[in-house]
Short mmCIF file of C-alpha atoms and ligand atoms in Angstrom, two decimals:
data_model
loop_
_atom_site.label_atom_id
_atom_site.label_comp_id
_atom_site.label_asym_id
_atom_site.label_seq_id
_atom_site.Cartn_x
_atom_site.Cartn_y
_atom_site.Cartn_z
CA UNK W 1 -0.05 0.00 0.05
CA UNK W 2 1.18 3.57 0.77
CA UNK W 3 2.52 5.33 -2.15
CA UNK W 4 0.70 8.71 -3.30
CA UNK W 5 -3.07 9.75 -3.21
CA UNK W 6 -4.70 11.57 -6.34
CA UNK W 7 -7.68 13.72 -5.49
CA UNK W 8 -9.93 15.78 -7.95
CA UNK W 9 -11.35 17.75 -5.74
CA UNK W 10 -15.32 19.55 -5.67
CA UNK W 11 -17.22 16.12 -5.81
CA UNK W 12 -20.45 16.07 -3.70
CA UNK W 13 -20.05 13.43 -0.70
CA UNK W 14 -22.77 11.73 0.73
CA UNK W 15 -23.38 8.28 2.35
CA UNK W 16 -22.76 6.67 5.75
CA UNK W 17 -18.79 5.56 6.86
CA UNK W 18 -18.25 3.25 9.58
CA UNK W 19 -15.62 4.31 12.24
CA UNK W 20 -12.86 1.55 13.28
CA UNK W 21 -11.74 0.65 16.59
CA UNK W 22 -9.19 3.21 18.39
CA UNK W 23 -6.00 3.08 17.19
CA UNK W 24 -5.33 4.68 20.33
CA UNK W 25 -6.03 2.24 22.78
CA UNK W 26 -5.07 -0.72 20.37
CA UNK W 27 -1.59 0.20 20.92
CA UNK W 28 -1.93 -0.15 24.80
CA UNK W 29 -3.98 -2.88 24.66
CA UNK W 30 -1.10 -4.45 22.60
CA UNK W 31 1.15 -3.61 25.31
CA UNK W 32 -0.70 -4.63 28.17
CA UNK W 33 -1.16 -7.87 26.38
CA UNK W 34 2.17 -8.74 27.80
CA UNK W 35 1.39 -8.28 31.45
CA UNK W 36 -0.34 -11.81 31.46
CA UNK W 37 0.81 -15.34 30.15
CA UNK W 38 -2.51 -16.07 28.73
CA UNK W 39 -3.53 -14.69 25.50
CA UNK W 40 -5.62 -11.98 24.92
CA UNK W 41 -8.41 -11.61 22.17
CA UNK W 42 -9.13 -8.25 20.67
CA UNK W 43 -11.64 -7.17 18.43
CA UNK W 44 -12.70 -4.21 16.20
CA UNK W 45 -8.86 -4.14 15.74
CA UNK W 46 -8.18 -1.51 12.89
CA UNK W 47 -6.06 -2.89 9.99
CA UNK W 48 -3.80 0.46 10.04
CA UNK W 49 0.12 0.46 9.92
CA UNK W 50 0.47 1.65 13.45
CA UNK W 51 -0.68 -1.78 14.58
CA UNK W 52 1.37 -3.51 12.01
CA UNK W 53 4.22 -2.03 13.33
CA UNK W 54 3.48 -3.11 17.11
CA UNK W 55 2.55 -6.69 15.77
CA UNK W 56 6.09 -6.52 14.33
CA UNK W 57 7.80 -5.72 17.33
CA UNK W 58 5.66 -8.19 19.49
CA UNK W 59 6.61 -11.11 17.26
CA UNK W 60 9.95 -9.92 17.68
CA UNK W 61 9.91 -10.48 21.25
CA UNK W 62 8.81 -13.88 20.47
CA UNK W 63 5.21 -13.17 21.12
CA UNK W 64 2.25 -14.63 19.10
CA UNK W 65 0.29 -12.32 17.18
CA UNK W 66 -2.55 -13.58 14.64
CA UNK W 67 -5.17 -11.92 12.84
CA UNK W 68 -8.60 -12.97 11.86
CA UNK W 69 -10.44 -10.09 10.01
CA UNK W 70 -11.22 -7.58 12.62
CA UNK W 71 -10.17 -9.83 15.45
CA UNK W 72 -6.44 -10.18 16.94
CA UNK W 73 -4.94 -12.76 19.51
CA UNK W 74 -1.99 -11.94 21.07
CA UNK W 75 -0.56 -15.08 22.96
CA UNK W 76 2.67 -13.91 25.03
CA UNK W 77 3.44 -17.47 26.55
CA UNK W 78 6.53 -17.51 24.14
CA UNK W 79 8.08 -14.13 25.25
CA UNK W 80 11.54 -14.49 24.94
CA UNK W 81 13.80 -11.21 25.32
CA UNK W 82 13.42 -7.59 26.41
CA UNK W 83 15.53 -6.37 23.74
CA UNK W 84 13.42 -4.00 21.56
CA UNK W 85 13.84 -4.21 17.93
CA UNK W 86 15.37 -0.61 16.97
CA UNK W 87 13.88 -0.53 13.19
CA UNK W 88 10.39 -0.88 14.53
CA UNK W 89 10.78 0.96 17.65
CA UNK W 90 12.06 4.05 15.58
CA UNK W 91 8.62 4.24 13.58
CA UNK W 92 6.37 4.08 16.23
CA UNK W 93 6.34 6.22 19.74
CA UNK W 94 3.83 3.90 21.28
CA UNK W 95 6.47 1.06 21.25
CA UNK W 96 7.39 2.84 24.61
CA UNK W 97 4.30 1.24 26.30
CA UNK W 98 6.48 -2.01 25.99
CA UNK W 99 8.70 -0.96 28.34
CA UNK W 100 7.13 -1.43 31.43
CA UNK W 101 5.14 -4.82 30.95
CA UNK W 102 8.72 -6.16 29.64
CA UNK W 103 10.36 -4.82 32.81
CA UNK W 104 7.80 -6.37 34.78
CA UNK W 105 8.19 -9.66 33.07
CA UNK W 106 11.92 -10.09 32.72
CA UNK W 107 13.43 -7.42 34.83
CA UNK W 108 15.53 -6.47 31.95
CA UNK W 109 14.56 -4.02 28.95
CA UNK W 110 16.54 -2.48 26.11
CA UNK W 111 14.94 -0.02 24.12
CA UNK W 112 16.05 2.52 21.38
CA UNK W 113 14.76 6.27 21.81
CA UNK W 114 11.23 5.91 20.14
CA UNK W 115 10.25 7.70 17.12
CA UNK W 116 6.40 8.94 16.05
CA UNK W 117 5.00 12.02 14.61
CA UNK W 118 7.37 14.65 14.17
CA UNK W 119 4.90 17.18 15.73
CA UNK W 120 7.48 18.92 18.19
CA UNK W 121 9.56 17.86 21.02
CA UNK W 122 8.76 14.10 22.03
CA UNK W 123 11.16 13.51 25.05
CA UNK W 124 10.66 10.54 27.18
CA UNK W 125 11.86 12.18 30.34
CA UNK W 126 8.40 11.44 32.22
CA UNK W 127 8.54 8.06 31.35
CA UNK W 128 11.95 7.52 32.75
CA UNK W 129 11.40 9.63 35.88
CA UNK W 130 8.02 6.98 36.42
CA UNK W 131 10.28 3.96 35.78
CA UNK W 132 13.00 5.16 38.18
CA UNK W 133 10.12 5.71 40.68
CA UNK W 134 9.24 2.66 40.50
CA UNK W 135 12.51 1.15 41.21
CA UNK W 136 14.08 0.23 37.84
CA UNK W 137 17.87 1.26 37.41
CA UNK W 138 18.50 3.11 34.25
CA UNK W 139 21.41 3.05 32.07
CA UNK W 140 21.79 5.79 29.47
CA UNK W 141 22.98 3.79 25.97
CA UNK W 142 23.46 6.96 23.82
CA UNK W 143 20.95 5.80 21.18
CA UNK W 144 18.37 4.26 23.69
CA UNK W 145 18.20 2.80 27.15
CA UNK W 146 18.62 -0.19 29.14
CA UNK W 147 16.37 -0.58 32.20
CA UNK W 148 16.79 -3.22 34.91
CA UNK W 149 15.07 -4.03 38.10
CA UNK W 150 14.61 -6.97 40.27
CA UNK W 151 11.36 -6.06 41.60
CA UNK W 152 9.25 -3.09 41.23
CA UNK W 153 7.85 -1.32 43.99
CA UNK W 154 4.61 0.74 44.08
CA UNK W 155 5.25 4.66 44.80
CA UNK W 156 3.32 7.86 44.22
CA UNK W 157 4.16 9.65 40.83
CA UNK W 158 3.43 13.28 40.34
CA UNK W 159 3.42 13.84 36.90
CA UNK W 160 4.98 17.48 36.10
CA UNK W 161 2.90 17.47 33.26
CA UNK W 162 -0.22 15.92 31.80
CA UNK W 163 0.86 12.89 29.55
CA UNK W 164 -1.53 10.43 28.08
CA UNK W 165 1.10 7.65 27.46
CA UNK W 166 3.15 8.25 30.54
CA UNK W 167 0.04 7.80 32.84
CA UNK W 168 -0.81 4.43 30.51
CA UNK W 169 2.72 3.11 30.89
CA UNK W 170 2.76 3.90 34.67
CA UNK W 171 -0.78 2.40 35.11
CA UNK W 172 -0.23 -0.59 33.41
CA UNK W 173 3.29 -1.46 35.08
CA UNK W 174 2.15 -0.67 38.27
CA UNK W 175 -0.23 -3.40 37.98
CA UNK W 176 2.70 -5.94 38.50
CA UNK W 177 4.67 -3.86 41.09
CA UNK W 178 4.52 -4.38 44.95
CA UNK W 179 2.31 -2.37 46.87
CA UNK W 180 0.59 0.60 46.01
CA UNK W 181 1.10 3.39 43.14
CA UNK W 182 -0.88 6.54 43.31
CA UNK W 183 -0.47 8.57 39.60
CA UNK W 184 -1.35 12.38 40.53
CA UNK W 185 -1.94 14.57 37.39
CA UNK W 186 -3.21 11.57 35.53
CA UNK W 187 -4.38 11.97 31.98
CA UNK W 188 -8.35 11.30 31.38
CA UNK W 189 -8.61 10.23 27.98
CA UNK W 190 -11.48 7.54 27.32
CA UNK W 191 -8.73 5.14 25.94
CA UNK W 192 -7.23 4.90 29.38
CA UNK W 193 -10.41 4.39 31.46
CA UNK W 194 -11.14 1.54 29.09
CA UNK W 195 -8.15 -0.05 29.45
CA UNK W 196 -8.28 -0.09 33.44
CA UNK W 197 -11.30 -1.71 32.62
CA UNK W 198 -10.19 -4.55 30.95
CA UNK W 199 -6.97 -4.69 33.45
CA UNK W 200 -9.57 -4.95 36.71
CA UNK W 201 -11.59 -7.47 34.41
CA UNK W 202 -8.17 -9.91 34.87
CA UNK W 203 -7.26 -9.20 37.87
CA UNK W 204 -6.11 -6.16 38.23
CA UNK W 205 -7.00 -3.26 40.70
CA UNK W 206 -7.00 -0.02 39.49
CA UNK W 207 -9.06 2.70 40.37
CA UNK W 208 -9.56 6.26 39.50
CA UNK W 209 -9.14 6.02 35.83
CA UNK W 210 -10.74 9.12 33.93
CA UNK W 211 -9.98 11.52 36.87
CA UNK W 212 -6.82 13.25 37.69
CA UNK W 213 -5.43 10.73 40.33
CA UNK W 214 -5.29 6.75 39.72
CA UNK W 215 -4.35 4.28 42.07
CA UNK W 216 -3.10 0.70 41.33
CA UNK W 217 -2.93 -2.04 44.03
CA UNK W 218 0.00 -4.17 42.90
CA UNK W 219 -0.89 -8.02 42.19
CA UNK W 220 1.20 -11.17 41.57
CA UNK W 221 -0.73 -12.28 38.19
CA UNK W 222 -3.04 -10.91 35.50
CA UNK W 223 -5.38 -13.07 33.62
CA UNK W 224 -6.38 -12.23 30.05
CA UNK W 225 -9.19 -12.81 27.77
CA UNK W 226 -11.26 -10.78 25.00
CA UNK W 227 -11.68 -6.87 24.57
CA UNK W 228 -13.53 -5.03 22.03
CA UNK W 229 -11.86 -1.59 21.43
CA UNK W 230 -14.05 1.15 21.75
CA UNK W 231 -14.78 3.84 18.55
CA UNK W 232 -12.11 5.60 17.27
CA UNK W 233 -12.97 9.22 18.18
CA UNK W 234 -10.30 10.75 16.02
CA UNK W 235 -12.10 8.94 12.81
CA UNK W 236 -15.63 10.09 14.10
CA UNK W 237 -14.63 13.92 14.41
CA UNK W 238 -12.61 13.96 11.25
CA UNK W 239 -15.16 12.48 9.23
CA UNK W 240 -17.96 14.76 10.97
CA UNK W 241 -15.51 17.55 9.77
CA UNK W 242 -15.63 16.43 6.42
CA UNK W 243 -19.27 16.55 6.34
CA UNK W 244 -19.00 20.00 7.29
CA UNK W 245 -16.78 20.77 4.61
CA UNK W 246 -18.27 18.77 1.89
CA UNK W 247 -21.68 20.22 1.84
CA UNK W 248 -23.33 16.92 1.38
CA UNK W 249 -24.96 14.78 4.10
CA UNK W 250 -23.00 11.93 5.63
CA UNK W 251 -23.63 9.62 8.51
CA UNK W 252 -20.59 8.44 10.72
CA UNK W 253 -21.74 4.99 12.21
CA UNK W 254 -20.12 3.08 15.15
CA UNK W 255 -19.01 6.00 16.89
CA UNK W 256 -19.29 6.80 20.72
CA UNK W 257 -20.34 10.61 20.85
CA UNK W 258 -20.01 10.79 24.20
CA UNK W 259 -16.48 10.82 23.92
CA UNK W 260 -15.99 14.04 21.53
CA UNK W 261 -18.32 16.70 23.49
CA UNK W 262 -15.85 19.12 23.23
CA UNK W 263 -16.03 18.77 19.31
CA UNK W 264 -19.66 19.26 19.24
CA UNK W 265 -19.74 22.22 21.03
CA UNK W 266 -17.24 23.94 18.58
CA UNK W 267 -19.27 22.49 15.55
CA UNK W 268 -22.53 23.75 16.84
CA UNK W 269 -21.39 27.16 17.59
CA UNK W 270 -19.80 27.16 13.98
CA UNK W 271 -22.99 26.70 12.45
CA UNK W 272 -22.35 22.92 11.52
CA UNK W 273 -25.72 21.19 10.94
CA UNK W 274 -25.85 17.87 12.49
CA UNK W 275 -27.75 15.65 14.90
CA UNK W 276 -26.58 13.03 17.33
CA UNK W 277 -28.59 9.32 16.98
CA UNK W 278 -27.33 7.09 19.30
CA UNK W 279 -23.86 5.69 17.77
CA UNK W 280 -24.32 7.71 14.60
CA UNK W 281 -23.99 11.07 13.43
CA UNK W 282 -25.97 12.94 10.82
CA UNK W 283 -23.85 15.72 9.14
CA UNK W 284 -26.27 17.71 6.98
CA UNK W 285 -25.46 20.60 4.34
CA UNK W 286 -24.39 23.45 6.55
CA UNK W 287 -24.40 26.59 4.04
CA UNK W 288 -22.57 28.93 6.46
CA UNK W 289 -19.89 28.33 8.82
CA UNK W 290 -18.95 30.80 11.50
CA UNK W 291 -15.69 30.89 12.69
CA UNK W 292 -14.81 29.59 16.09
CA UNK W 293 -11.43 30.05 17.94
CA UNK W 294 -10.43 26.53 19.55
CA UNK W 295 -7.46 25.73 22.03
CA UNK W 296 -6.31 22.31 22.03
CA UNK W 297 -6.35 20.56 25.79
CA UNK W 298 -6.26 17.05 27.33
CA UNK W 299 -9.57 15.53 27.62
CA UNK W 300 -12.45 16.17 28.21
CA UNK W 301 -10.66 19.51 26.15
CA UNK W 302 -10.73 19.81 22.36
CA UNK W 303 -8.61 16.72 21.69
CA UNK W 304 -5.25 17.94 19.89
CA UNK W 305 -5.41 14.82 17.23
CA UNK W 306 -8.58 17.11 15.67
CA UNK W 307 -6.66 20.24 15.86
CA UNK W 308 -5.93 19.85 12.02
CA UNK W 309 -9.05 18.88 10.41
CA UNK W 310 -10.60 22.08 12.80
CA UNK W 311 -8.10 24.39 11.29
CA UNK W 312 -9.13 23.13 7.72
CA UNK W 313 -12.60 23.74 8.19
CA UNK W 314 -11.89 27.66 10.02
CA UNK W 315 -10.32 28.06 6.60
CA UNK W 316 -13.62 27.92 4.85
CA UNK W 317 -15.73 29.64 7.91
CA UNK W 318 -16.58 33.05 7.84
CA UNK W 319 -14.77 35.48 9.78
CA UNK W 320 -11.30 35.18 11.82
CA UNK W 321 -10.49 33.28 14.70
CA UNK W 322 -7.29 31.84 16.65
CA UNK W 323 -6.59 28.12 16.88
CA UNK W 324 -4.34 27.32 19.78
CA UNK W 325 -2.37 24.10 19.91
CA UNK W 326 -1.06 23.91 23.94
CA UNK W 327 -0.12 20.57 23.59
CA UNK W 328 2.84 20.07 21.32
CA UNK W 329 5.34 22.79 19.94
CA UNK W 330 5.17 21.64 16.04
CA UNK W 331 1.90 20.69 15.52
CA UNK W 332 0.67 23.47 13.24
CA UNK W 333 3.45 23.71 10.77
CA UNK W 334 1.29 22.16 8.23
CA UNK W 335 -0.40 25.21 8.00
CA UNK W 336 2.24 26.50 5.42
CA UNK W 337 0.92 23.41 3.22
CA UNK W 338 -2.94 24.86 3.57
CA UNK W 339 -1.91 28.66 2.66
CA UNK W 340 0.01 26.66 -0.62
CA UNK W 341 -3.42 25.83 -1.44
CA UNK W 342 -5.33 29.37 -0.86
CA UNK W 343 -5.78 29.39 2.84
CA UNK W 344 -5.18 32.62 4.59
CA UNK W 345 -3.39 31.46 8.11
CA UNK W 346 -0.99 33.76 9.63
CA UNK W 347 1.81 31.92 12.48
CA UNK W 348 1.51 33.93 15.52
CA UNK W 349 4.37 31.58 17.02
CA UNK W 350 4.60 27.82 17.29
CA UNK W 351 1.37 27.60 19.40
CA UNK W 352 -0.98 29.87 17.91
CA UNK W 353 -2.09 30.71 14.25
CA UNK W 354 -4.98 33.23 13.05
CA UNK W 355 -7.27 31.80 10.53
CA UNK W 356 -8.84 34.09 8.08
CA UNK W 357 -11.87 32.87 6.13
CA UNK W 358 -13.66 31.43 3.98
CA UNK W 359 -10.95 31.23 1.26
CA UNK W 360 -11.21 28.96 -1.99
CA UNK W 361 -8.36 26.15 -2.14
CA UNK W 362 -6.82 24.86 -5.36
CA UNK W 363 -5.00 21.47 -5.38
CA UNK W 364 -1.44 21.08 -5.45
CA UNK W 365 1.49 18.45 -5.06
CA UNK W 366 1.64 17.96 -1.40
CA UNK W 367 3.71 15.57 1.21
CA UNK W 368 1.95 14.39 4.04
CA UNK W 369 4.01 15.56 7.16
CA UNK W 370 2.55 13.37 9.67
CA UNK W 371 -0.70 11.22 10.70
CA UNK W 372 -3.24 13.78 11.36
CA UNK W 373 -2.09 16.79 9.25
CA UNK W 374 -1.85 14.15 6.39
CA UNK W 375 -5.68 13.57 6.98
CA UNK W 376 -6.04 17.19 7.16
CA UNK W 377 -4.54 17.58 3.37
CA UNK W 378 -6.41 14.70 2.11
CA UNK W 379 -9.77 16.52 3.36
CA UNK W 380 -8.71 19.79 1.95
CA UNK W 381 -8.04 18.21 -1.45
CA UNK W 382 -11.17 16.92 -1.37
CA UNK W 383 -12.75 20.33 -1.43
CA UNK W 384 -10.01 22.13 -3.42
CA UNK W 385 -10.74 22.91 -7.10
CA UNK W 386 -8.71 20.73 -9.38
CA UNK W 387 -6.29 17.99 -8.63
CA UNK W 388 -4.36 17.15 -5.25
CA UNK W 389 -1.48 14.77 -5.13
CA UNK W 390 -0.05 13.93 -1.41
CA UNK W 391 2.82 11.87 -1.19
CA UNK W 392 3.81 9.75 1.49
CA UNK W 393 0.50 7.98 2.21
CA UNK W 394 1.91 5.89 4.65
CA UNK W 395 1.57 8.65 7.18
CA UNK W 396 -2.21 8.45 6.73
CA UNK W 397 -2.32 4.72 6.64
CA UNK W 398 -0.73 4.33 10.00
CA UNK W 399 -4.24 5.73 11.52
CA UNK W 400 -7.07 5.40 9.06
CA UNK W 401 -7.47 1.85 7.35
CA UNK W 402 -8.61 1.57 3.88
CA UNK W 403 -9.19 5.42 3.68
CA UNK W 404 -9.20 5.09 -0.26
CA UNK W 405 -11.60 2.86 -0.54
CA UNK W 406 -14.06 4.29 2.62
CA UNK W 407 -13.83 7.86 0.76
CA UNK W 408 -14.40 6.36 -2.60
CA UNK W 409 -17.87 4.76 -1.47
CA UNK W 410 -18.70 8.42 -0.36
CA UNK W 411 -18.20 9.51 -3.47
CA UNK W 412 -14.73 10.96 -3.58
CA UNK W 413 -12.89 10.93 -6.45
CA UNK W 414 -9.40 9.88 -4.83
CA UNK W 415 -7.02 6.86 -6.07
CA UNK W 416 -3.68 5.49 -4.89
CA UNK W 417 -0.51 5.08 -6.91
CA UNK W 418 1.39 2.72 -5.28
CA UNK W 419 5.11 3.38 -4.01
CA UNK W 420 7.15 3.28 -7.60
C1 EPZ R 501 -0.47 10.48 22.62
O1 EPZ R 501 0.76 10.73 22.55
C2 EPZ R 501 -1.26 10.05 21.34
N1 EPZ R 501 -0.38 8.95 20.84
C3 EPZ R 501 -0.91 11.47 20.72
O2 EPZ R 501 -1.88 10.86 19.55
C4 EPZ R 501 -1.88 12.47 21.23
O3 EPZ R 501 -1.88 13.59 20.36
C5 EPZ R 501 -1.23 12.85 22.67
O4 EPZ R 501 -1.44 11.56 23.41
C6 EPZ R 501 -2.22 13.81 23.07
O5 EPZ R 501 -3.35 13.62 23.16
C7 EPZ R 501 -0.73 7.73 21.33
O6 EPZ R 501 -1.75 7.40 22.08
C8 EPZ R 501 0.08 6.73 20.57
P1 EPZ R 501 1.55 13.10 25.31
P2 EPZ R 501 1.76 10.65 23.68
O7 EPZ R 501 2.78 12.07 26.49
O8 EPZ R 501 1.36 10.10 24.94
C9 EPZ R 501 5.15 15.69 26.36
C10 EPZ R 501 -1.92 10.62 16.80
O9 EPZ R 501 -1.91 11.36 15.84
N2 EPZ R 501 6.01 14.82 27.25
O10 EPZ R 501 0.10 13.15 26.05
O11 EPZ R 501 3.10 10.82 23.24
C11 EPZ R 501 5.08 16.10 25.29
O12 EPZ R 501 6.27 16.38 24.84
C12 EPZ R 501 -1.07 10.52 18.45
O13 EPZ R 501 -2.36 9.76 17.18
C13 EPZ R 501 7.03 15.03 27.80
O14 EPZ R 501 7.47 16.44 28.10
O15 EPZ R 501 1.73 12.48 24.04
C14 EPZ R 501 3.89 17.04 24.91
O16 EPZ R 501 4.36 18.02 24.78
C15 EPZ R 501 0.33 11.73 17.85
N3 EPZ R 501 7.65 14.27 28.44
C16 EPZ R 501 2.81 16.75 26.26
O17 EPZ R 501 3.86 16.09 27.08
C17 EPZ R 501 7.33 12.79 28.52
O18 EPZ R 501 8.10 11.83 28.93
C18 EPZ R 501 1.76 15.56 25.98
O19 EPZ R 501 2.33 14.47 25.37
C19 EPZ R 501 6.04 12.40 27.65
C20 EPZ R 501 5.35 13.63 27.16
#
């Protein structure tokens, strides 16, 4: 797959599109599966590149990973090493989630500094501080780290800033540490709450997930079993914004609208015509979109992973607004690409842009800078005049399964030219 996407803009879109299982829960469930010796069966597992990367890493560790449609069975009985493979780890930041379970299982983990989206500095200082607090000894290898720990012991960890994966990493690792661990200033994302529920169903004693303070009582053993992933709220929000942009009528199905309340309030204020009906969001033609400023914030604030699609929507809105990206210091540079299509976005500093709209967009050759900005460029191409070519489609395939086919079914004129 991957290659280059070709889009003829302006086609009216309509129909329904189903939301897949949440990427940012799937990757953590795959890591948490190592906490037990029993097989974990994940359903609603999206067929995306990031899941392929994590599967390759698990396989390299001796773990059996098998897929059957939207179901994946992870059997960690064959776990044979704590050395994480450099090539795959460099391609996905979520690989850092494996360190804690491996430390609990083997007591000796070596991993290269993780890769991931280039959306700003992605340090792992809070991960290392957390593992050190739980009793690990850290050996800096220059290009990576080696962590050793005879036994992990519970403690209180106060995160200097809210971090989704650091919260998840410490939560799952602490399930196998002695005594009790308390996490303060924890992230509250729905994927964290769902992960804690799965672990509690299999012997863990986690309380407070979904609040800023999480308490974990360590246990000797964890069982494993079936889990169905929650809907991907970033997919649902992205497709709702596509509906508002396309001028057609879209129904987004298999969603969990309750996980996107902050997005709905912004879309409502912007004059987007939509209705929520159970697990479906109906987006109808919205003749006038108004500019509404937005600030990203950890859950339950406006999710940073929808900042790019929302900023694109604001280029088509009437008026001026400020987009304030508070979480990452490099997640607004893609706006230069939107400007090259005709948008009028002024960068005030790496965290803030002023968007003036509406501006017609025209197609051009683009390279997808990262996963979420890449998807915003696809949406831009779908509404632009003329042809848009988006290279480096791998970035989009990291988080959106079968995106070309799913958009074609809505009437989009989009094709993929495989990598030459
Ligand atoms: C998770 O990344 C998500 N990834 C991101 O989604 C999401 O954008 C982000 O949370 C924020 O919601 C996955 O879940 C796999 P953070 P994560 O730790 O955990 C700083 C996508 O598009 N920080 O919450 O890596 C960090 O630099 C991806 O699906 C430290 O300083 O983000 C950032 O400024 C992109 N030290 C802030 O915390 C650390 O040790 C929040 O980052 C760790 C993080």
